[in-house]
Coordinates of C-alpha atoms in Angstrom, one line a residue:
Chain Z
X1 CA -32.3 -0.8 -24.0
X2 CA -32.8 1.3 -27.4
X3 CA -29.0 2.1 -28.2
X4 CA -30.4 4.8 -30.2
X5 CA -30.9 6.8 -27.3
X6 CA -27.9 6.6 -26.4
X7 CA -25.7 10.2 -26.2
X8 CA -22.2 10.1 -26.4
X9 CA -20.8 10.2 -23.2
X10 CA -20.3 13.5 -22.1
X11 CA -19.2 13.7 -17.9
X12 CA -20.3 17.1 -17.9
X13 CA -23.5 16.5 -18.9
X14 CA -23.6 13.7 -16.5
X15 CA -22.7 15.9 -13.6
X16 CA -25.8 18.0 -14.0
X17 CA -27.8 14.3 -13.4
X18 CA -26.5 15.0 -9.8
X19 CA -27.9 17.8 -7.9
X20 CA -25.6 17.0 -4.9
X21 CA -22.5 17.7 -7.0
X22 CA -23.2 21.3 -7.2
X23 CA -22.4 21.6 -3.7
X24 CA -19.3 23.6 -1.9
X25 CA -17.8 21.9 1.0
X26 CA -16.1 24.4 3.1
X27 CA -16.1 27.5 0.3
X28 CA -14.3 24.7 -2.0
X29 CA -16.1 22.7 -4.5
X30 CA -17.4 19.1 -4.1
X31 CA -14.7 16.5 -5.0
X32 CA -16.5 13.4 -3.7
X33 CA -14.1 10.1 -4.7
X34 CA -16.0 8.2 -2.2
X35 CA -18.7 6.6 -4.7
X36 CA -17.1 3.0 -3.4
X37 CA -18.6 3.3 -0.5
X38 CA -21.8 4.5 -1.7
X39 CA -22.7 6.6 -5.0
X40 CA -24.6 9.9 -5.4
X41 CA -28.0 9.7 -7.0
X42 CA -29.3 11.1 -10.2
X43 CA -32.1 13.6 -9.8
X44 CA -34.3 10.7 -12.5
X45 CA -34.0 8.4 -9.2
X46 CA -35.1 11.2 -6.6
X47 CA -37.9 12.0 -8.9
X48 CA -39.0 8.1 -8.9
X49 CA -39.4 8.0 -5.2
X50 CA -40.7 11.4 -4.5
X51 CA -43.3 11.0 -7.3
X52 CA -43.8 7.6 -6.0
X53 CA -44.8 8.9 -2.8
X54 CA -46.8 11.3 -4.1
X55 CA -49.1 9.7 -6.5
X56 CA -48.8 6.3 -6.7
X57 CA -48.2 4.7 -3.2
X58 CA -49.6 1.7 -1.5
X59 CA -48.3 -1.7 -0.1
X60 CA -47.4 -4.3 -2.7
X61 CA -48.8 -8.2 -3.1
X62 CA -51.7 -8.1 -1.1
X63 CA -54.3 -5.1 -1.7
X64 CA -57.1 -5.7 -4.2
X65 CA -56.8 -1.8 -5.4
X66 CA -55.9 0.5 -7.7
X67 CA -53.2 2.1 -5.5
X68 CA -51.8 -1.2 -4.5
X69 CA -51.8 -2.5 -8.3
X70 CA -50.6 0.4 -9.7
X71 CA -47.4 0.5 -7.0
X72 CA -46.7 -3.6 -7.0
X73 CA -46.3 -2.7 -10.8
X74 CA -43.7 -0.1 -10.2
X75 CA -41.9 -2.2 -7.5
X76 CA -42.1 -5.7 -9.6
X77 CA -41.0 -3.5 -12.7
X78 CA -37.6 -3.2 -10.9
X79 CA -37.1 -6.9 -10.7
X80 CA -37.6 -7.5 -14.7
X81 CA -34.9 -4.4 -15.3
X82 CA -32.3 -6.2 -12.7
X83 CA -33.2 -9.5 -14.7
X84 CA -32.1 -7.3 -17.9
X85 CA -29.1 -6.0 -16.5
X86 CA -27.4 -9.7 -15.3
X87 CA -28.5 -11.0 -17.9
X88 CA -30.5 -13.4 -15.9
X89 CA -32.5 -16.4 -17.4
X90 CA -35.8 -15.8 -15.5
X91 CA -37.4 -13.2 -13.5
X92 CA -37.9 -15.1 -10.7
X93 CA -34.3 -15.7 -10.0
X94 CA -34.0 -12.0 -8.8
X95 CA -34.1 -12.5 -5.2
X96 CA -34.5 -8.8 -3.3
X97 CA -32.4 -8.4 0.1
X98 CA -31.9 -5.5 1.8
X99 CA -27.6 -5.6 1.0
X100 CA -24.7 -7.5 0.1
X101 CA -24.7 -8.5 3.7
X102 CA -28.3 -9.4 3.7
X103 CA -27.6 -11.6 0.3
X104 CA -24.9 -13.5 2.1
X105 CA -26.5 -14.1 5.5
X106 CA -29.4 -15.4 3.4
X107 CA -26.7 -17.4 1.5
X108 CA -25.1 -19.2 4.7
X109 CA -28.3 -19.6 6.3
X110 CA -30.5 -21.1 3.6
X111 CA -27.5 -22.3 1.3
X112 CA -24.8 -23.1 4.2
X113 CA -27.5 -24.9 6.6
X114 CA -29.4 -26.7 4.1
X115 CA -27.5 -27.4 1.1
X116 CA -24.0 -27.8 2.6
X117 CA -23.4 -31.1 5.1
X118 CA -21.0 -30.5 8.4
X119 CA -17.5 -31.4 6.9
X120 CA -17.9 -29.4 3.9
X121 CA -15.8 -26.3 3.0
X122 CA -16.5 -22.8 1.8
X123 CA -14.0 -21.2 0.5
X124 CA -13.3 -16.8 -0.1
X125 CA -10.2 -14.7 -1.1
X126 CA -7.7 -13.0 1.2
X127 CA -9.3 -9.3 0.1
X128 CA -13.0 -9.9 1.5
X129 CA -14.7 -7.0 2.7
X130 CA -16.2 -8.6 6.3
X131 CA -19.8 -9.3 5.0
X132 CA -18.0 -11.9 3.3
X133 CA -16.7 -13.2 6.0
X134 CA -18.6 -12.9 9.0
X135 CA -21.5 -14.6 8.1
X136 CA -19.3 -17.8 7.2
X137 CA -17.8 -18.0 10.5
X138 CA -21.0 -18.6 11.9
X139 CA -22.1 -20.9 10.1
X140 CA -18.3 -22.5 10.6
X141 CA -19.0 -22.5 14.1
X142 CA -22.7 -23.7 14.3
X143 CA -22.3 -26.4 11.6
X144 CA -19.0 -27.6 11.3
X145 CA -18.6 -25.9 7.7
X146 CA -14.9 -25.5 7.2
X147 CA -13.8 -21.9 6.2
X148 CA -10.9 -21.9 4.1
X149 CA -9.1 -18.8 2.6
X150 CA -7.3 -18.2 -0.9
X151 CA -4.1 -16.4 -0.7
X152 CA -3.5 -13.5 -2.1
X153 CA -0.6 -12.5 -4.4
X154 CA 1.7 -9.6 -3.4
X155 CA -0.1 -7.6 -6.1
X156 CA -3.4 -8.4 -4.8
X157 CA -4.5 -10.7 -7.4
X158 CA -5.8 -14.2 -6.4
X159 CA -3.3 -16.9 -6.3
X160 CA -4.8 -19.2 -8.7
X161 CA -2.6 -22.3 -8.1
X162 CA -3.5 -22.0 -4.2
X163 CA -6.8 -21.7 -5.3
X164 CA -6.9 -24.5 -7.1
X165 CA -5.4 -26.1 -4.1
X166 CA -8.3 -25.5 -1.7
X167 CA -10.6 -27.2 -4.3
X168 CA -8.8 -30.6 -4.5
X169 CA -10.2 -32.9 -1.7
X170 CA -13.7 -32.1 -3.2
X171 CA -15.0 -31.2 0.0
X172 CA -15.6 -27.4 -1.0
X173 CA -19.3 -26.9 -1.8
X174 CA -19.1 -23.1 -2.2
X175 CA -16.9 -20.2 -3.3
X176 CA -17.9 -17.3 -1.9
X177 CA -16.0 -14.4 -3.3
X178 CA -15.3 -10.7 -4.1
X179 CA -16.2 -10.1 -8.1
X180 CA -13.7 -6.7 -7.2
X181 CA -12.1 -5.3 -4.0
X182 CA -13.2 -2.3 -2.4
X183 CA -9.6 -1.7 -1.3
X184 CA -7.4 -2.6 -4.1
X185 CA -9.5 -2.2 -6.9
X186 CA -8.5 -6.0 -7.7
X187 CA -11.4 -7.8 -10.4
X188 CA -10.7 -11.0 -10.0
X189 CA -11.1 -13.3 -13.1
X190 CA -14.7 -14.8 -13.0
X191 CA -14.9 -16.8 -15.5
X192 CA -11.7 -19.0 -14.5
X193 CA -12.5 -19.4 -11.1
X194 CA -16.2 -20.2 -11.9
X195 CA -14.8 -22.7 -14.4
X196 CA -12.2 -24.3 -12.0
X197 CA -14.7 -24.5 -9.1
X198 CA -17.4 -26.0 -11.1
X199 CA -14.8 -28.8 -12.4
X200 CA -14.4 -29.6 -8.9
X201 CA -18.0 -30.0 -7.9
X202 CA -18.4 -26.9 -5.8
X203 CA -21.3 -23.8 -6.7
X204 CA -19.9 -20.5 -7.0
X205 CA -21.4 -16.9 -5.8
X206 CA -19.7 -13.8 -6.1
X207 CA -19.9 -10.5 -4.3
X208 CA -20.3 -7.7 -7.0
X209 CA -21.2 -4.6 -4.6
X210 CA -18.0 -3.1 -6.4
X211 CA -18.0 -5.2 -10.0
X212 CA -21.4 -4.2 -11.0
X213 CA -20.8 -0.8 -11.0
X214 CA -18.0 -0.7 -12.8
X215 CA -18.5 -3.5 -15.6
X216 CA -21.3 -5.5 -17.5
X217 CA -22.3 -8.5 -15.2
X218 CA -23.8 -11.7 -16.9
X219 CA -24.5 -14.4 -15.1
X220 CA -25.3 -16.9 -17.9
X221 CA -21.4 -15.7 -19.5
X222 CA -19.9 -15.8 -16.0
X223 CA -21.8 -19.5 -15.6
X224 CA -21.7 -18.4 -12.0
X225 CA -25.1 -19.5 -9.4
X226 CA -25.2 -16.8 -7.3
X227 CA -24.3 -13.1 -7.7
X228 CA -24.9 -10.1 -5.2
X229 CA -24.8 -7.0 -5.2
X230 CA -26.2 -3.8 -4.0
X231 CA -28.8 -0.7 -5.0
X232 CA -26.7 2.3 -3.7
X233 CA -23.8 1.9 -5.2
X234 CA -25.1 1.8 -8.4
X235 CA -26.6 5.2 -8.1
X236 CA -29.5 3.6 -6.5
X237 CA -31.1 4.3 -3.0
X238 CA -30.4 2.4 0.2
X239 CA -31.7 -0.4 1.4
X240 CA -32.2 -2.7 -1.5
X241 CA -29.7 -5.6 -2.5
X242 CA -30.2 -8.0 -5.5
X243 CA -29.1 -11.7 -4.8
X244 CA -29.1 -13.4 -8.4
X245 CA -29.2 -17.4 -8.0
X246 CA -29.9 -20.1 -10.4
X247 CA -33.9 -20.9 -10.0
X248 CA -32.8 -24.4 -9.7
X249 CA -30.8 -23.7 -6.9
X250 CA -33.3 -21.1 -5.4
X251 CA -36.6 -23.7 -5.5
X252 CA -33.9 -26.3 -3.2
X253 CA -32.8 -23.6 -0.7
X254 CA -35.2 -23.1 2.4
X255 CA -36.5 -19.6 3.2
X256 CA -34.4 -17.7 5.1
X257 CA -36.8 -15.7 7.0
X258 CA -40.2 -16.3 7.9
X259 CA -43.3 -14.0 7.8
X260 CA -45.6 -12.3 5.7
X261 CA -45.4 -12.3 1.7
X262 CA -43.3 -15.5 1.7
X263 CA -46.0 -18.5 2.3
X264 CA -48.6 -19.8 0.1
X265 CA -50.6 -21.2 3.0
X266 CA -50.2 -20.8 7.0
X267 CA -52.2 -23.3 9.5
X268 CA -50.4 -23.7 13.2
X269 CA -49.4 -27.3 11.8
X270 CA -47.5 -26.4 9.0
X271 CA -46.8 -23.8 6.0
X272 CA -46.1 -23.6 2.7
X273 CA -43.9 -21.5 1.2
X274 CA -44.6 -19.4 -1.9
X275 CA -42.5 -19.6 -5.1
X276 CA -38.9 -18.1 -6.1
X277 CA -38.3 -15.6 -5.7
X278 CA -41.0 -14.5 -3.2
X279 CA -40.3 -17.4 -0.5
X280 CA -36.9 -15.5 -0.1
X281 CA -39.1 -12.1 0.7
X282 CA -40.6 -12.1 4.2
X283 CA -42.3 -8.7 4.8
X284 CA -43.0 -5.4 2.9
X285 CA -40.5 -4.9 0.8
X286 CA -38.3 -1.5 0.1
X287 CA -41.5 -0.9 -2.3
X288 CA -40.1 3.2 -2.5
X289 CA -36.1 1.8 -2.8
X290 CA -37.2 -0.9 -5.8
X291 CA -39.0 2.1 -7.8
X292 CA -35.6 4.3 -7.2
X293 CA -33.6 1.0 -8.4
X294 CA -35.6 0.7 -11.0
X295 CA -34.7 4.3 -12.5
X296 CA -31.2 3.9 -11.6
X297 CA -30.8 0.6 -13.7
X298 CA -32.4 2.7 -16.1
X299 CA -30.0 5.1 -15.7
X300 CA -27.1 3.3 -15.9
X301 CA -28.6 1.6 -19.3
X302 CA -29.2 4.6 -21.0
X303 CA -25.4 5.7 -20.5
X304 CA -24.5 2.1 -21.2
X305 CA -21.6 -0.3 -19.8
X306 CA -19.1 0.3 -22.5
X307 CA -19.3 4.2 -21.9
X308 CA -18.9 4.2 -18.0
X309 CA -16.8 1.6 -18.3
X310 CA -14.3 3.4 -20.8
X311 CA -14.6 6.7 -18.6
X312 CA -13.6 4.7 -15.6
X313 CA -10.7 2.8 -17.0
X314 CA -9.4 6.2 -18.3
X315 CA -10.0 7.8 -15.0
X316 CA -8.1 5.1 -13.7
X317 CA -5.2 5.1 -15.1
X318 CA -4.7 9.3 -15.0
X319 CA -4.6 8.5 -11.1
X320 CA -2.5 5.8 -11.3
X321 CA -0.1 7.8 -13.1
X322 CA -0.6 11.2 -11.1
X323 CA -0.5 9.4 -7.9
X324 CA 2.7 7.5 -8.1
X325 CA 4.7 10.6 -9.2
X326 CA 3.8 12.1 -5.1
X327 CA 7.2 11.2 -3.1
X328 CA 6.3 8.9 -0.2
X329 CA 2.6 8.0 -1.7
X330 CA 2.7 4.1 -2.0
X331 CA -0.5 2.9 -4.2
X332 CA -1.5 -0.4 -2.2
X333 CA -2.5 -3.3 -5.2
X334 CA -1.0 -3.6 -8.5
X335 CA -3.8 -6.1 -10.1
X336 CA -3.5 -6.0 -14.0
X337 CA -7.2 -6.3 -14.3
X338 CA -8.8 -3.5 -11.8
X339 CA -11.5 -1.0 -11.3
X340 CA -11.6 2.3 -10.0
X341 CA -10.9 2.1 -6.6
X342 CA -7.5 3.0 -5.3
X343 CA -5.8 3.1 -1.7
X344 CA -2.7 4.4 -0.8
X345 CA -0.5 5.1 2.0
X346 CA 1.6 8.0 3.0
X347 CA 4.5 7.9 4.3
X348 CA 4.9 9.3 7.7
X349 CA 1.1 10.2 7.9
X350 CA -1.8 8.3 9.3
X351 CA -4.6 7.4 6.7
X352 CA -6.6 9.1 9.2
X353 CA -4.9 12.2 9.1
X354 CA -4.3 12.2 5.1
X355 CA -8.4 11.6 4.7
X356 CA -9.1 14.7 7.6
X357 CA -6.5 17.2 6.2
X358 CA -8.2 16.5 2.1
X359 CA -11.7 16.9 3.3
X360 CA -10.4 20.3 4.6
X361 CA -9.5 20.8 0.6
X362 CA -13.8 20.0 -0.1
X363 CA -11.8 16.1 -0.7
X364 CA -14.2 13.3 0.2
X365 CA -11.8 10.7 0.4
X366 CA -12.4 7.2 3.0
X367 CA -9.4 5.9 5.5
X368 CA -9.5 3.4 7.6
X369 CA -9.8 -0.7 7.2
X370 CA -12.7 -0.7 5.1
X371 CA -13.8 -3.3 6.4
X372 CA -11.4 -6.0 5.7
X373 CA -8.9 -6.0 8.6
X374 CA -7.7 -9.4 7.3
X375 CA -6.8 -7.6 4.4
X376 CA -5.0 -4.9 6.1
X377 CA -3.4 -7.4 7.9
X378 CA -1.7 -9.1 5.0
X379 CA -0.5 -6.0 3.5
X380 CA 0.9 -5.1 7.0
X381 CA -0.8 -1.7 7.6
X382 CA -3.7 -1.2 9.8
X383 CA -5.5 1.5 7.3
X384 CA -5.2 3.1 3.7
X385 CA -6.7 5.6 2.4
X386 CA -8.6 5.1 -0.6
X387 CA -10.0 7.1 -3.6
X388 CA -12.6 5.8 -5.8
X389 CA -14.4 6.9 -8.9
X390 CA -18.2 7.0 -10.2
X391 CA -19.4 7.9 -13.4
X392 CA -19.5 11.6 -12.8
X393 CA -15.9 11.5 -11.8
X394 CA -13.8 14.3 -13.9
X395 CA -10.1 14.1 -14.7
X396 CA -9.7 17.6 -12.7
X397 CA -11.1 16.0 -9.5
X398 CA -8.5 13.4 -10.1
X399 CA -6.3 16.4 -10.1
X400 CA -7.3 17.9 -7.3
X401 CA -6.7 14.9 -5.3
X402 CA -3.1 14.4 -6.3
X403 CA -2.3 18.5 -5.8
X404 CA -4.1 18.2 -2.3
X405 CA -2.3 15.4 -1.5
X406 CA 1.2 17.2 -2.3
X407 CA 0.0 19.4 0.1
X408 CA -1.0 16.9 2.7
X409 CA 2.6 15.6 2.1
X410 CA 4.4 18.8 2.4
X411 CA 2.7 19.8 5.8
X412 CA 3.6 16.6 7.5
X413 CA 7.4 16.8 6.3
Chain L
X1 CA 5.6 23.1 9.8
X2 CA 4.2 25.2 6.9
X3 CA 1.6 27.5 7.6
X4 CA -1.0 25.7 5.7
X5 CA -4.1 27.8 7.1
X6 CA -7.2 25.5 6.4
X7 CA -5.1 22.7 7.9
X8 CA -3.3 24.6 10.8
X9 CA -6.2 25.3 12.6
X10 CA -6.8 21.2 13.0
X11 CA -3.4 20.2 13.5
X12 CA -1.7 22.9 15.4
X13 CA 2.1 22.8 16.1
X14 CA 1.9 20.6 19.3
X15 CA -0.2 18.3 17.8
X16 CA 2.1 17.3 14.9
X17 CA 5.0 17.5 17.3
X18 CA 3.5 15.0 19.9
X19 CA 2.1 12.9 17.1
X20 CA 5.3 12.5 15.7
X21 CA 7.1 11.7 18.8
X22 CA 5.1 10.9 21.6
X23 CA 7.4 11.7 25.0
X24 CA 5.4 8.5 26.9
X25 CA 4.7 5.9 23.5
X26 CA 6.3 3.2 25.5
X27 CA 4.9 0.4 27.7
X28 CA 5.2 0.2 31.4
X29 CA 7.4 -2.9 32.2
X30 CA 6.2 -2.5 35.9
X31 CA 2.8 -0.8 36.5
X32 CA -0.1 -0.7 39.0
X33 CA -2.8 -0.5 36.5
X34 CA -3.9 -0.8 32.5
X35 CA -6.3 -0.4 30.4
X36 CA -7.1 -0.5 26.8
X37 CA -9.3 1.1 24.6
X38 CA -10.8 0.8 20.9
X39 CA -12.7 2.4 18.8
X40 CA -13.6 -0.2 16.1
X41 CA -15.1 2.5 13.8
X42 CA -12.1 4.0 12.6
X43 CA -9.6 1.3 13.5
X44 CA -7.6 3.1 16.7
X45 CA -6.4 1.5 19.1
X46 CA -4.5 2.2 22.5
X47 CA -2.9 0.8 25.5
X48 CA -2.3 2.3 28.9
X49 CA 0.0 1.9 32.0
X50 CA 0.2 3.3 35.2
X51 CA 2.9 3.6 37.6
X52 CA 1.8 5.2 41.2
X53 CA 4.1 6.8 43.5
X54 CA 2.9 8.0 47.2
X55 CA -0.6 7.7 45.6
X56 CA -0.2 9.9 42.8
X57 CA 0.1 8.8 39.3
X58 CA 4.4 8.3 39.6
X59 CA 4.7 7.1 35.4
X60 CA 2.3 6.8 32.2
X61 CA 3.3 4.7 29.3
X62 CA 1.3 4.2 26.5
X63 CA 0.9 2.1 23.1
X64 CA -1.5 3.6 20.3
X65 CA -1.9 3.0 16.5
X66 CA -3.9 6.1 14.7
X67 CA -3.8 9.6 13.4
X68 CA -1.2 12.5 14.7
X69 CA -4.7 13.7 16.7
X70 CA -5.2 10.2 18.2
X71 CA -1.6 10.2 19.4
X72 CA -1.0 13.8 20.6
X73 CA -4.2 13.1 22.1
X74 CA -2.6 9.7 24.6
X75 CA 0.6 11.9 25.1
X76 CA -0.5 14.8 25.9
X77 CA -2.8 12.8 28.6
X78 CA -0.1 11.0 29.7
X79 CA 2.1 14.5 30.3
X80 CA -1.3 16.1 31.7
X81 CA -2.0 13.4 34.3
X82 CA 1.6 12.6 35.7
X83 CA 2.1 13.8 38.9
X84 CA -2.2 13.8 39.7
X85 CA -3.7 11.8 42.3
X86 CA -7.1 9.7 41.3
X87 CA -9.8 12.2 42.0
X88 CA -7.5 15.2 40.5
X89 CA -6.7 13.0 37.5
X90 CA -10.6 12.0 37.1
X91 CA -11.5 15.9 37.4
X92 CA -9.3 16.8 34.6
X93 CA -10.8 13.9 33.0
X94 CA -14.1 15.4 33.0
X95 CA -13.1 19.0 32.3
X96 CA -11.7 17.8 28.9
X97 CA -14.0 15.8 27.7
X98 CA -16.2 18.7 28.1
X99 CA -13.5 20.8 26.2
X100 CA -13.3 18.1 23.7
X101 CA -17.3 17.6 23.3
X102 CA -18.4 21.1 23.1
X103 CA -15.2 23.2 23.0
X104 CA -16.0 25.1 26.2
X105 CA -15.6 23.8 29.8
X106 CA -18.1 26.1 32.0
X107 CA -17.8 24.6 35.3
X108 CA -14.2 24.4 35.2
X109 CA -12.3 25.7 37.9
X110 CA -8.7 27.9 38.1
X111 CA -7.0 24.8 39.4
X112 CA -7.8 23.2 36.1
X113 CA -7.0 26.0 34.1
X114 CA -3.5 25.2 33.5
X115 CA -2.9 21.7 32.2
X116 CA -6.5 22.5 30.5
X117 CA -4.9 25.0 28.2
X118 CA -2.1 22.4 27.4
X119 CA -4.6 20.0 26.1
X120 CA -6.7 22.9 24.1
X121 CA -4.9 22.1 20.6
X122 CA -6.9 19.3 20.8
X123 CA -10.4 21.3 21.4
X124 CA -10.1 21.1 17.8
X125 CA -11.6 18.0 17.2
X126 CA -14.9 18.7 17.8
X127 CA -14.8 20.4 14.5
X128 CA -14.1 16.8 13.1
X129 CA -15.9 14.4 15.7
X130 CA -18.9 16.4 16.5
X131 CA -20.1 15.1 19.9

């Protein structure tokens, strides 16, 4: 990046990036605080897959043509700027997935099965999002991998000490865990937990769907060996995922699924599989959804980490304070380090109902479990509602959320 | 309740009242039949019993976690369906979920008119949950 092109960061001209913002929702403006679950798209990313499309547009890896050249070029172009953006050592350690999810099936399946011996433990956090869950009980349950889970405190940081704990008999080959909540807004502390893990011989990887978007990521600081996260919440389209690994790590683990684009050479006896990243990358790839990652990485350069992240911290904390002067509102987390994701609970009113009745107010809000019952279970509630901030968030949308939830309280009194 | 007109519309006075304070939120301690249901996508959950009496529905009890519409929604059944027998009960049944679908019931007859415009707060939804 050439930090000479870079503007002084100014949300308003941020918001005009976003056609979509523009938008009324029932006569009332757009508030959308629902980038957590997936963010809006800057019209530079549109334009890179329509013009994509358009003019440059053929499959990748295979087709001795102009067209194909010219688009494997585009698509590859996206794995160098991901490299850039973690950090990473090599190119090659940029593995594409189609998810978070897809990043950690691939993880129990070519990891779990292959590196990891029956009697062996994996261990995650008490706020995992169910991707992070899920795909460890099966591999629990097919291979004898023990799951084990580190407690939460009762302001939704990690316990550290119990932590600790879980890694003493050795047994734990991997820590799979979230980099930052997507219900409390909770970053955990990378570093020490990479640094604690590694003392006790087991490989870390953490799930940065929410992290990344909110905060530099590099790998070769966090001395982590994995890291995954996910195109569309980083103002990216659907459908692409970035799982970062170690290329030593990598060239051990078998592929995870077979087919086209991943051998170097197919007889009915036996195949060979091509090299990191690409054994990892059966099939055509999201060849239109790397070219719109690509732009958005761009995107996100040219505002720069320290910029968003400075808006977002500020953001954070007027909502903090704005929220917990509403009677009956209870904010659900207390981490000291966290992002800009917040749930809450009212009172007397279903998340279900607070979500409905601010969406009438043009609110985009999400309720429900968000997919971490376990979570919900801990803290005792069976949903929240959560608000959560991207970098075209304003301080009068934060407003607007705390007046229309005033109002949300006042008509179920 | 304040007459909060964007909201009102959704969550009419009945609504709110039997959300609050369901008449039949308890469980059957005795019953002839139960069933559950679940609707993983937005987390509700609810419980039924049934009590019959001279082959008409004699008691409903019910156990629900969700929204004031998700509630209102199992007590106003329960109120609607006490006193029905099976192939009344399953008639409403059908008649609502019309209601509830597209916000009309064409084929409905006069006998359902009645409990049918006790459950109408609830037409409401489909302005939320499009079918």
């Amino acid at each position: 990046m050439n930090d000479t092109l870079t503007l002084p960061f100014d949300v308003t001209r941020i918001r005009q990036d976003f056609p979509i913002l523009s938008q009324t929702i029932r006569g009332k403006p757009l508030v959308f605080l629902d980038s957590a679950a997936s963010a809006q798209k800057p019209r530079v990313v549109i334009d890179a897959m329509v013009n994509a499309m358009e003019t440059q547009y053929a499959n990748v890896h295979r087709g001795l043509h102009w067209m194909s050249e010219r688009t494997t070029e585009a698509y590859e172009a996206c794995r160098d700027a991901a490299a850039a953006l973690m950090n990473a050592r090599d190119r090659s350690e940029i593995v594409f997935t189609g998810n978070v999810t897809g990043s950690l099936n691939l993880m129990a399946h070519s990891f779990g099965r292959r590196m990891m011996k029956s009697g062996q433990a994996v261990v995650i956090s008490g706020m995992e999002h169910h991707s992070n869950i899920v795909p460890w009980q099966l591999l629990r349950d097919s291979h004898g991998i023990e799951l084990r889970v580190a407690p939460i405190t009762n302001s939704g940081e990690l316990d550290m000490a119990a932590f600790e704990d879980l890694l003493r008999d050795g047994k734990v080959g991997l820590v799979a865990m979230t980099h930052m909540s997507n219900v409390l807004g909770t970053v955990t502390p990378a570093e020490r937990i990479v640094r604690l893990a590694h003392e006790y011989g087991a490989k870390v990887m953490f799930d940065g769907a929410q992290a990344i978007v909110h905060r530099k990521v590099d790998v070769q600081a966090l001395d982590c060996d994995f890291y995954a996260w996910t195109g569309h919440k980083l103002y990216g389209p659907t459908g692409i995922g970035v799982l970062w690994g170690r290329k030593e790590l990598l060239e051990q683990m078998p592929p995870f699924m077979g087919g086209g684009d991943m051998i170097s050479s197919v007889t009915y006896e036996k195949s060979t599989w091509a090299q990191v990243p690409h054994k990892f990358e059966a099939g055509t790839p999201a060849i239109l959804e790397g070219i719109g990652l690509k732009a958005a990485i761009d995107y996100v350069q040219s505002i720069g980490y320290d910029a968003m992240a400075a808006h977002e911290a500020a953001l954070t904390e007027h909502a903090l304070s704005r929220l917990s002067t509403i009677k009956g509102l209870a904010i659900i987390g207390q981490a000291q380090d966290r992002g800009g994701v917040i749930s809450f609970a009212m009172d007397g009113a279903h998340a279900h109902d607070v979500a409905t009745l601010l969406d009438r107010q043009g609110i985009a809000v999400r309720a429900g479990h968000h997919c971490a019952e376990p979570l919900m279970h801990r803290l005792n509630l069976d949903s929240t509602a959560r608000a959560s901030f991207g970098v075209y968030t304003t301080h009068e949308e934060v407003d607007a959320l705390a007046t229309g939830l005033e109002r949300v309280r006042s008509f179920f009194k | 309740m304040k007459q909060t007109d964007d909201f009102a519309d959704l969550y009419q006075e009945v609504i709110l009242d039997h959300g609050r304070r369901p008449r039949h939120g308890q469980r059957l301690e005795t019953f002839d039949a139960t069933a559950k249901g679940d609707n993983p996508m937005c987390g509700d959950r609810v419980q039924v019993w049934v009590k019959l009496k001279d082959k008409t529905i004699g008691a409903v009890g019910f156990e629900a976690r969700g929204c004031a519409i998700s509630i209102a929604s199992a007590d106003l059944m329960a109120e609607a369906v006490k006193g029905r027998g099976p192939g009344d009960t399953k008639a409403l049944f059908e008649a609502f979920r019309s209601m509830a679908r597209t916000g009309t019931c064409p084929d409905c007859g006069p006998a359902l008119e009645a409990p049918l415009e006790r459950l109408a707060p609830l037409s409401g939804v489909t302005n939320i949950h499009p079918a």
